Amino acid sequence: MAAFLGESPISSLTKTEFVCQTCITSDVEESFSVDQVVTGRPELDGLLDVSYDWDRLPVPGSLREFESAWMNRRNPLDFSGVWRFRRLLPFAPDEQIVTIGEGQTILQQSEALAKYTGIKPGGLFLQYEGLNPSGSFKDNGMAAASTHARMVGAKVAACASTGNTSASLAIFASTTEQMRVVVFVGSGTIAYGKLSQALDFGSVTVQIQGDFDDALIRVREVCAAEGIYLCNSVNPFRLEGQKSIMYRVLEGLNWEVPDWIIVPGGNLGNSSAFGKAFLELKHLGLIDRVPRMAVINATGANTLYQLYEQQGLRWNNGQPDREAIDRFYAQMDADNHRASTLASAIQINRPVNLIKCLRALDVCDGVVRQVDDQAILDAKAMVGAGGFGCEPASAASVAGAKLLRAEGVIAPSDRVVCILTGHGLKDPSATVAYHSGEGGKLDESLTSHGVTQTQHANRPIVVENDLGKILDVVRNIST
Ligand code: F0G
């Protein structure tokens, strides 16, 4: 596949002069040009935004204008579910853009899950990001990060990952042959589907002794020391690509704004990107209202929930209470508290985009909830029974919708979109464990995480190799 279009360096005649990188709080006033790689500046951790001078850029008059791209699918930029919206993330000249066909995802209405969550028929939608080339929403962001890496001439890129970021970076690097890739993963904390992708796509895979939080600290040190391009969501260009998930949700709803967006929260890149997308769309007059957002933590990795809902931490006009955050982490370290959930993708205790997410929650009048692994796996089984399926972390969004509906925060008549972040095949172990076990015979991987029931399990039927007995089973099914 021709992943690159043209070979020219950043041209002075492109739009890049109307783009810069700025700090979202008033801590650092300095701004950075689009072709700078800003790593190794701890005071800017998780605080950089890609900012546009919208007054000087050609913005669409209405979202409907993007429909013209549907007629032009032979152009890889219009085929891409990220880049067909490039006028809303205009940091790269067209000839520098990298795409591997990401973002061909769909918004699907689900009556079964509307019933499960207590929402009126027709009101519950699933945004299937597992349909991306590497099987998760990360490809949206990696298309943008790979483009920026290309703009700055990066030869080596790295990330730490609970699995999906590494799979995504690896597929972009191998498909485009643009750069070498090193991925850092924790030990025993990555689902096999994801690890297999990093290995298969040829990235150098470093399994460090520790978890994701440890791996992220190390990869940032390594990138700063070696001048390696960092592809975690602390990279603001990643989030530019992830804004497109919201554009596609609006597209799927015929450009109408839903009442709720519900998204699992790990490193909080997605939620941050969604908030920025809506902030910009509102600023540009392309939407008349902003949806509410719910970020769902796993109970075993609930930093955002604790800080936002229990301690009342807020964006506070760009002046969040940093001391409260520092105190929280200091206590976590003192207790040697480690994140622990079967939803391994969101097993994260130190989300790098915490402050950006506070801004998103402010923009979207947000709420944060935690759901336990039992609720996550039950919701996951319901998603799977209804179609494409998803991995455990993704199902936190559906479990969160059910909880918020039970609390009365979501009304029965609300229009709700749950983001299914990763494909069901990413973590077959969790799926098979849920569907196979029963009562006292549940797999230890489940019980050790507090999962004691499998009420939506679809158990395999064991039959002797005997035609009569097999027919008995089959006839039993068809009656
Ligand atoms: N869902 C899935 C399937 C994920 O892989 C992740 C994050 C999240 C949700 C959370 O998204 O970080 O934007 O809040 N996975 C990262 C990784 C951390 O390394 O693959 P977030």
XYZ file of C-alpha atoms and ligand atoms in Angstrom:
500
model
C 0.000 0.000 0.000
C 1.329 3.440 -0.844
C 1.295 4.944 2.595
C 3.149 8.141 1.807
C 2.074 10.738 -0.643
C 5.033 12.649 -2.028
C 8.413 13.329 -0.460
C 8.613 17.064 0.054
C 9.844 18.634 3.288
C 7.593 21.039 5.197
C 6.930 23.836 2.777
C 6.850 27.446 3.920
C 3.754 27.837 1.770
C 1.687 25.336 3.722
C -0.783 25.891 6.469
C 1.807 25.029 9.092
C 2.462 28.714 9.784
C -1.045 28.953 11.239
C -0.418 26.156 13.690
C 1.651 26.003 16.854
C 1.937 24.078 20.096
C 0.840 25.848 23.256
C 0.430 25.019 26.918
C -3.226 24.589 27.952
C -2.621 26.240 31.320
C -0.881 29.524 32.008
C 2.233 27.743 33.390
C 4.295 28.155 30.233
C 3.619 31.112 27.948
C 6.148 30.124 25.312
C 4.709 28.514 22.209
C 6.392 26.019 19.909
C 6.276 25.654 16.168
C 4.581 22.680 14.575
C 7.894 21.161 13.497
C 9.329 21.094 17.007
C 9.377 17.933 19.084
C 8.773 19.040 22.632
C 9.824 16.220 24.922
C 11.810 16.202 28.117
C 10.119 19.340 29.513
C 8.430 18.085 32.712
C 6.607 21.386 33.228
C 4.755 20.711 29.968
C 3.811 17.136 30.825
C 0.427 16.365 29.328
C -0.278 20.056 28.811
C 0.586 20.731 25.175
C -2.142 21.438 22.659
C -1.919 21.785 18.914
C -3.422 25.249 18.428
C -4.794 26.654 15.212
C -5.290 30.179 14.010
C -8.774 29.329 12.773
C -9.351 32.842 11.416
C -6.664 32.261 8.798
C -7.473 28.682 7.936
C -10.106 27.457 5.489
C -12.710 25.979 7.821
C -15.914 24.408 6.557
C -19.163 26.346 6.764
C -21.002 23.250 7.954
C -20.167 19.678 8.912
C -22.219 18.471 5.976
C -19.472 19.751 3.672
C -17.420 16.715 4.689
C -19.860 14.506 2.803
C -18.194 15.502 -0.472
C -15.198 13.361 0.596
C -17.413 10.252 0.311
C -17.365 10.664 -3.475
C -13.588 10.745 -3.580
C -12.574 7.510 -1.930
C -9.755 6.774 -4.375
C -7.807 9.566 -2.756
C -6.301 7.912 0.358
C -6.764 11.131 2.310
C -10.485 11.165 1.625
C -10.775 7.422 2.235
C -9.220 7.792 5.691
C -11.724 8.302 8.495
C -9.201 10.658 10.081
C -7.961 12.706 7.163
C -11.241 13.228 5.376
C -11.783 15.654 8.262
C -8.336 17.198 7.816
C -9.669 20.731 7.708
C -10.394 20.227 11.422
C -6.841 19.061 12.172
C -4.898 21.081 9.635
C -1.369 20.751 10.972
C 0.166 18.916 8.017
C 0.484 19.642 4.323
C -1.381 16.991 2.320
C 1.809 15.656 0.768
C 3.212 14.774 4.195
C 0.178 12.921 5.476
C 0.523 9.269 6.483
C -2.436 6.924 6.248
C -2.933 3.173 6.277
C -6.697 3.308 5.816
C -7.602 3.981 9.435
C -10.945 5.138 10.732
C -13.299 2.947 8.656
C -15.434 2.455 11.711
C -19.155 2.493 12.259
C -21.765 3.748 14.650
C -24.324 1.055 15.290
C -27.620 1.253 17.106
C -28.133 -1.568 19.582
C -31.576 -2.426 20.872
C -30.271 -5.273 23.032
C -27.909 -2.931 24.844
C -30.509 -0.186 25.073
C -32.608 -2.711 26.992
C -29.615 -3.858 29.058
C -28.696 -0.332 30.080
C -32.274 0.889 30.582
C -32.372 3.318 27.691
C -35.420 3.650 25.435
C -35.385 1.749 22.124
C -33.355 3.597 19.516
C -31.315 5.529 22.064
C -28.152 3.470 22.521
C -25.312 3.574 19.980
C -21.967 1.796 19.834
C -19.005 3.357 18.063
C -16.919 0.361 16.938
C -13.319 1.544 16.923
C -12.138 -2.066 16.953
C -12.652 -2.010 13.182
C -9.434 -0.035 12.704
C -6.468 -1.735 10.955
C -4.760 -2.736 14.204
C -8.071 -3.334 15.959
C -8.287 -0.309 18.227
C -9.003 3.417 18.271
C -5.273 4.094 18.574
C -4.904 4.064 14.788
C -6.746 7.383 14.607
C -4.104 8.994 16.760
C -1.211 7.102 15.257
C -2.067 8.346 11.761
C -1.585 11.866 13.090
C 1.513 11.087 15.177
C 3.120 9.224 12.255
C 2.413 12.229 10.065
C 4.065 14.550 12.537
C 6.996 12.132 12.926
C 7.396 12.281 9.174
C 7.239 16.065 9.156
C 10.106 16.255 11.638
C 12.098 13.484 9.945
C 11.999 11.015 12.860
C 13.800 7.749 12.176
C 12.976 5.918 15.408
C 9.757 6.074 17.414
C 8.794 4.534 20.731
C 5.881 4.119 23.095
C 4.972 2.456 26.343
C 1.771 0.520 26.143
C -0.828 -1.658 27.748
C -0.873 -3.198 24.275
C -2.951 -1.261 21.801
C -0.673 1.726 21.355
C 2.209 -0.638 20.649
C 0.151 -2.645 18.140
C -0.857 0.562 16.405
C 2.602 2.091 16.289
C 3.987 -1.224 15.064
C 1.460 -1.551 12.232
C 2.065 2.021 11.058
C 5.828 1.550 11.117
C 5.754 -1.771 9.301
C 3.184 -0.724 6.711
C 4.885 2.541 5.865
C 8.515 1.493 6.470
C 8.856 5.035 7.713
C 10.801 4.378 10.890
C 12.040 1.785 13.352
C 9.941 1.226 16.404
C 10.654 0.271 20.016
C 7.724 -0.586 22.252
C 7.862 -0.890 26.017
C 5.348 -3.141 27.709
C 4.931 -4.230 31.312
C 5.490 -7.802 32.413
C 2.446 -10.033 32.422
C 0.122 -7.079 31.946
C -0.467 -7.215 28.205
C -3.173 -9.264 26.501
C -1.808 -11.820 24.054
C -3.663 -10.524 21.019
C -1.856 -7.229 21.400
C 1.562 -8.643 22.210
C 1.285 -10.896 19.168
C 0.732 -7.843 16.974
C 3.808 -5.981 18.207
C 5.928 -9.094 17.664
C 4.408 -9.963 14.303
C 4.732 -6.438 12.914
C 8.428 -6.463 13.683
C 8.816 -3.826 16.355
C 11.591 -4.142 18.925
C 9.587 -5.192 21.992
C 11.038 -4.434 25.406
C 9.223 -6.142 28.240
C 10.253 -4.378 31.416
C 9.758 -5.674 34.909
C 6.944 -3.481 36.098
C 3.570 -2.267 34.906
C 2.435 0.330 32.379
C 3.039 3.244 34.733
C 6.667 2.103 35.147
C 7.078 1.542 31.406
C 5.791 5.018 30.566
C 8.264 6.698 32.898
C 11.127 4.733 31.321
C 10.137 5.295 27.707
C 9.977 9.019 28.287
C 13.469 8.986 29.780
C 14.746 6.917 26.870
C 13.139 9.190 24.261
C 14.557 12.323 25.901
C 18.034 10.792 26.176
C 18.174 9.371 22.647
C 16.115 11.857 20.649
C 13.548 9.174 19.853
C 10.077 10.255 18.735
C 7.520 9.512 21.477
C 4.121 8.211 20.361
C 2.207 8.018 23.627
C -0.839 10.221 24.037
C 1.275 12.818 25.818
C 2.207 13.650 22.217
C -0.394 16.297 21.308
C -0.490 15.246 17.649
C -1.874 11.840 18.656
C -4.895 13.549 20.147
C -5.524 15.523 16.957
C -6.175 12.234 15.166
C -8.392 10.957 17.950
C -10.690 13.974 17.592
C -11.922 12.322 14.398
C -13.738 9.627 16.396
C -16.169 12.337 17.452
C -16.506 13.649 13.901
C -17.501 10.158 12.780
C -19.981 9.826 15.634
C -21.629 13.066 14.499
C -21.525 11.853 10.903
C -23.222 8.598 11.984
C -25.961 10.636 13.659
C -26.544 12.725 10.553
C -24.532 15.533 12.174
C -26.740 15.686 15.235
C -25.142 15.983 18.663
C -25.964 13.085 21.038
C -26.814 13.692 24.688
C -23.966 11.569 26.042
C -20.571 10.299 24.978
C -19.348 7.510 27.243
C -15.711 6.515 27.071
C -13.403 4.300 29.112
C -10.615 6.212 30.834
C -7.023 4.977 31.041
C -4.305 7.458 30.159
C -7.163 9.862 29.345
C -6.043 10.670 25.820
C -9.383 9.886 24.201
C -11.491 11.875 26.623
C -9.060 14.795 26.282
C -9.209 14.619 22.494
C -13.010 14.473 22.497
C -13.207 17.543 24.718
C -10.886 19.441 22.380
C -12.920 18.357 19.360
C -16.130 19.730 20.854
C -14.445 22.899 22.096
C -13.251 23.608 18.560
C -16.494 22.615 16.834
C -18.415 24.942 19.118
C -15.895 27.740 18.595
C -16.210 27.324 14.833
C -20.007 27.373 15.018
C -20.218 23.876 13.542
C -22.327 22.537 16.416
C -24.828 24.411 18.529
C -24.350 22.433 21.701
C -21.810 20.120 23.298
C -22.759 16.604 24.478
C -22.177 15.537 28.050
C -19.296 13.150 28.592
C -18.868 10.302 31.043
C -15.396 8.890 31.604
C -15.454 5.392 33.065
C -12.582 4.040 35.147
C -12.164 0.447 36.225
C -12.513 0.271 39.997
C -9.000 -1.161 40.194
C -7.498 1.821 38.331
C -9.596 4.745 39.442
C -7.339 7.769 39.863
C -9.619 10.077 37.862
C -12.721 8.891 39.694
C -11.130 9.472 43.063
C -9.766 12.888 42.233
C -12.759 14.204 40.300
C -15.744 12.668 42.059
C -14.449 12.087 45.551
C -12.038 14.962 46.023
C -13.795 17.464 43.777
C -10.769 18.248 41.605
C -11.783 20.533 38.724
C -10.273 22.304 35.712
C -10.920 25.562 37.529
C -10.280 27.828 34.520
C -6.898 26.263 33.902
C -5.804 26.352 37.521
C -6.505 22.862 38.871
C -5.316 22.093 42.366
C -1.914 20.542 41.556
C -1.162 19.968 45.201
C -4.189 17.688 45.506
C -2.846 15.669 42.564
C 0.662 15.500 44.031
C -0.709 14.452 47.419
C -2.767 11.726 45.771
C 0.244 10.288 43.959
C 2.478 10.580 47.015
C -0.042 8.554 49.000
C -0.292 6.026 46.210
C 3.477 5.605 46.248
C 3.582 5.404 50.057
C 1.000 2.600 49.902
C 2.799 0.986 46.964
C -0.640 0.879 45.357
C -0.692 -0.726 41.918
C -3.468 -0.612 39.355
C -5.285 -3.938 39.033
C -8.122 -4.791 36.651
C -8.978 -7.449 34.087
C -9.497 -4.561 31.688
C -5.733 -4.505 31.175
C -5.885 -1.701 28.591
C -6.932 0.750 31.298
C -4.823 -0.663 34.120
C -3.213 2.724 34.669
C -2.789 4.686 37.876
C -0.973 7.783 36.628
C -2.857 9.086 33.608
C -0.603 11.516 31.746
C -3.519 13.497 30.348
C -5.225 14.059 33.686
C -5.291 17.845 33.458
C -6.353 17.882 29.822
C -9.160 15.515 30.754
C -10.265 17.966 33.454
C -10.625 20.543 30.688
C -12.670 18.074 28.639
C -14.922 17.317 31.602
C -15.390 21.052 32.041
C -16.260 21.582 28.371
C -18.658 18.615 28.328
C -20.245 19.020 31.767
C -18.736 15.637 32.499
C -19.048 12.961 35.110
C -16.669 10.172 36.074
C -17.669 6.733 37.311
C -15.922 3.515 38.266
C -17.179 0.036 37.364
C -15.830 -3.236 38.706
C -14.547 -6.139 36.654
C -17.774 -8.098 37.150
C -19.790 -5.277 35.576
C -17.207 -4.900 32.805
C -17.211 -8.578 31.824
C -21.004 -8.842 31.997
C -21.330 -5.805 29.723
C -18.660 -7.223 27.417
C -20.612 -10.477 27.027
C -23.714 -8.462 26.141
C -21.789 -6.462 23.536
C -20.347 -9.654 22.069
C -23.731 -11.364 21.871
C -25.007 -8.410 19.868
C -22.343 -8.218 17.187
C -18.705 -7.415 16.605
C -17.669 -7.601 20.257
C -15.029 -5.674 22.132
C -12.236 -6.124 24.630
C -12.864 -5.708 28.373
C -11.746 -2.068 28.705
C -14.159 -1.014 25.961
C -17.107 -2.581 27.742
C -16.507 -0.260 30.689
C -18.376 2.320 28.610
C -21.504 0.132 28.429
C -21.247 -0.809 32.111
C -20.899 2.922 32.820
C -24.029 3.716 30.784
C -25.978 1.136 32.776
C -24.752 2.590 36.054
C -25.487 6.193 35.099
C -28.938 5.212 33.913
C -29.596 3.378 37.203
C -28.496 6.492 39.068
C -30.865 8.595 36.989
C -28.010 10.734 35.654
C -28.803 9.518 32.153
C -32.504 9.808 31.306
C -34.310 6.922 29.554
C -34.955 9.166 26.567
C -31.325 10.301 26.192
C -29.336 9.500 23.077
C -26.174 7.783 24.290
C -23.011 6.806 22.410
C -20.651 4.283 23.998
C -17.168 4.173 22.515
C -15.980 0.602 21.975
C -12.278 1.240 21.894
C -10.814 -2.155 21.004
C -11.684 -5.351 19.121
C -12.920 -8.473 20.887
C -10.019 -10.561 19.574
C -7.492 -8.418 21.428
C -8.010 -10.335 24.655
C -9.424 -13.801 23.944
C -8.265 -15.131 27.327
C -10.714 -12.965 29.255
C -13.521 -13.904 26.864
C -12.879 -17.640 26.978
C -12.477 -17.589 30.775
C -15.862 -15.861 31.132
C -17.717 -18.180 28.780
C -16.127 -21.437 29.931
C -16.302 -21.394 33.693
C -19.187 -21.966 36.010
C -19.841 -21.538 39.741
C -16.934 -22.855 41.806
C -15.031 -23.739 38.623
C -14.449 -20.191 37.480
C -11.019 -19.443 36.130
C -8.637 -18.019 38.705
C -7.922 -15.063 36.407
C -11.540 -14.034 36.992
C -11.986 -14.826 40.664
C -8.749 -13.063 41.584
C -10.361 -9.909 40.166
C -13.634 -10.358 42.005
C -15.567 -11.866 39.107
C -17.724 -14.579 40.683
C -20.651 -14.855 38.271
C -20.946 -15.390 34.553
C -24.641 -14.886 34.012
C -24.256 -14.021 30.309
C -21.890 -16.897 29.565
C -22.336 -18.947 26.411
C -20.767 -22.230 27.460
C -19.303 -24.680 24.967
C -21.186 -27.982 24.899
C -18.941 -30.995 25.255
C -20.225 -34.025 23.326
C -18.824 -37.456 22.652
C -17.777 -38.150 19.082
C -21.029 -39.987 18.418
C -23.463 -38.930 15.705
C -26.557 -39.756 17.734
C -25.408 -37.714 20.699
C -24.322 -34.828 18.501
C -27.707 -34.841 16.762
C -29.432 -34.793 20.151
C -27.588 -31.608 20.995
C -28.255 -29.971 17.651
C -31.968 -30.886 17.667
C -32.241 -29.512 21.135
C -30.949 -26.179 19.855
C -33.314 -25.982 16.897
C -36.467 -26.668 18.919
N -9.614 1.235 25.677
C -8.608 0.562 25.109
C -8.939 -0.651 24.312
C -7.284 1.029 25.266
O -6.280 0.362 24.693
C -7.030 2.169 26.040
C -5.679 2.654 26.254
C -8.131 2.820 26.600
C -9.407 2.337 26.399
C -7.964 4.050 27.394
O -7.794 5.143 26.558
O -5.712 6.097 27.475
O -7.145 7.371 25.910
O -7.900 6.922 28.239
N -4.646 2.001 25.952
C -3.293 2.535 26.021
C -2.307 1.612 25.375
C -2.881 3.085 27.297
O -1.127 1.620 25.733
O -2.686 0.901 24.457
P -7.101 6.479 27.081
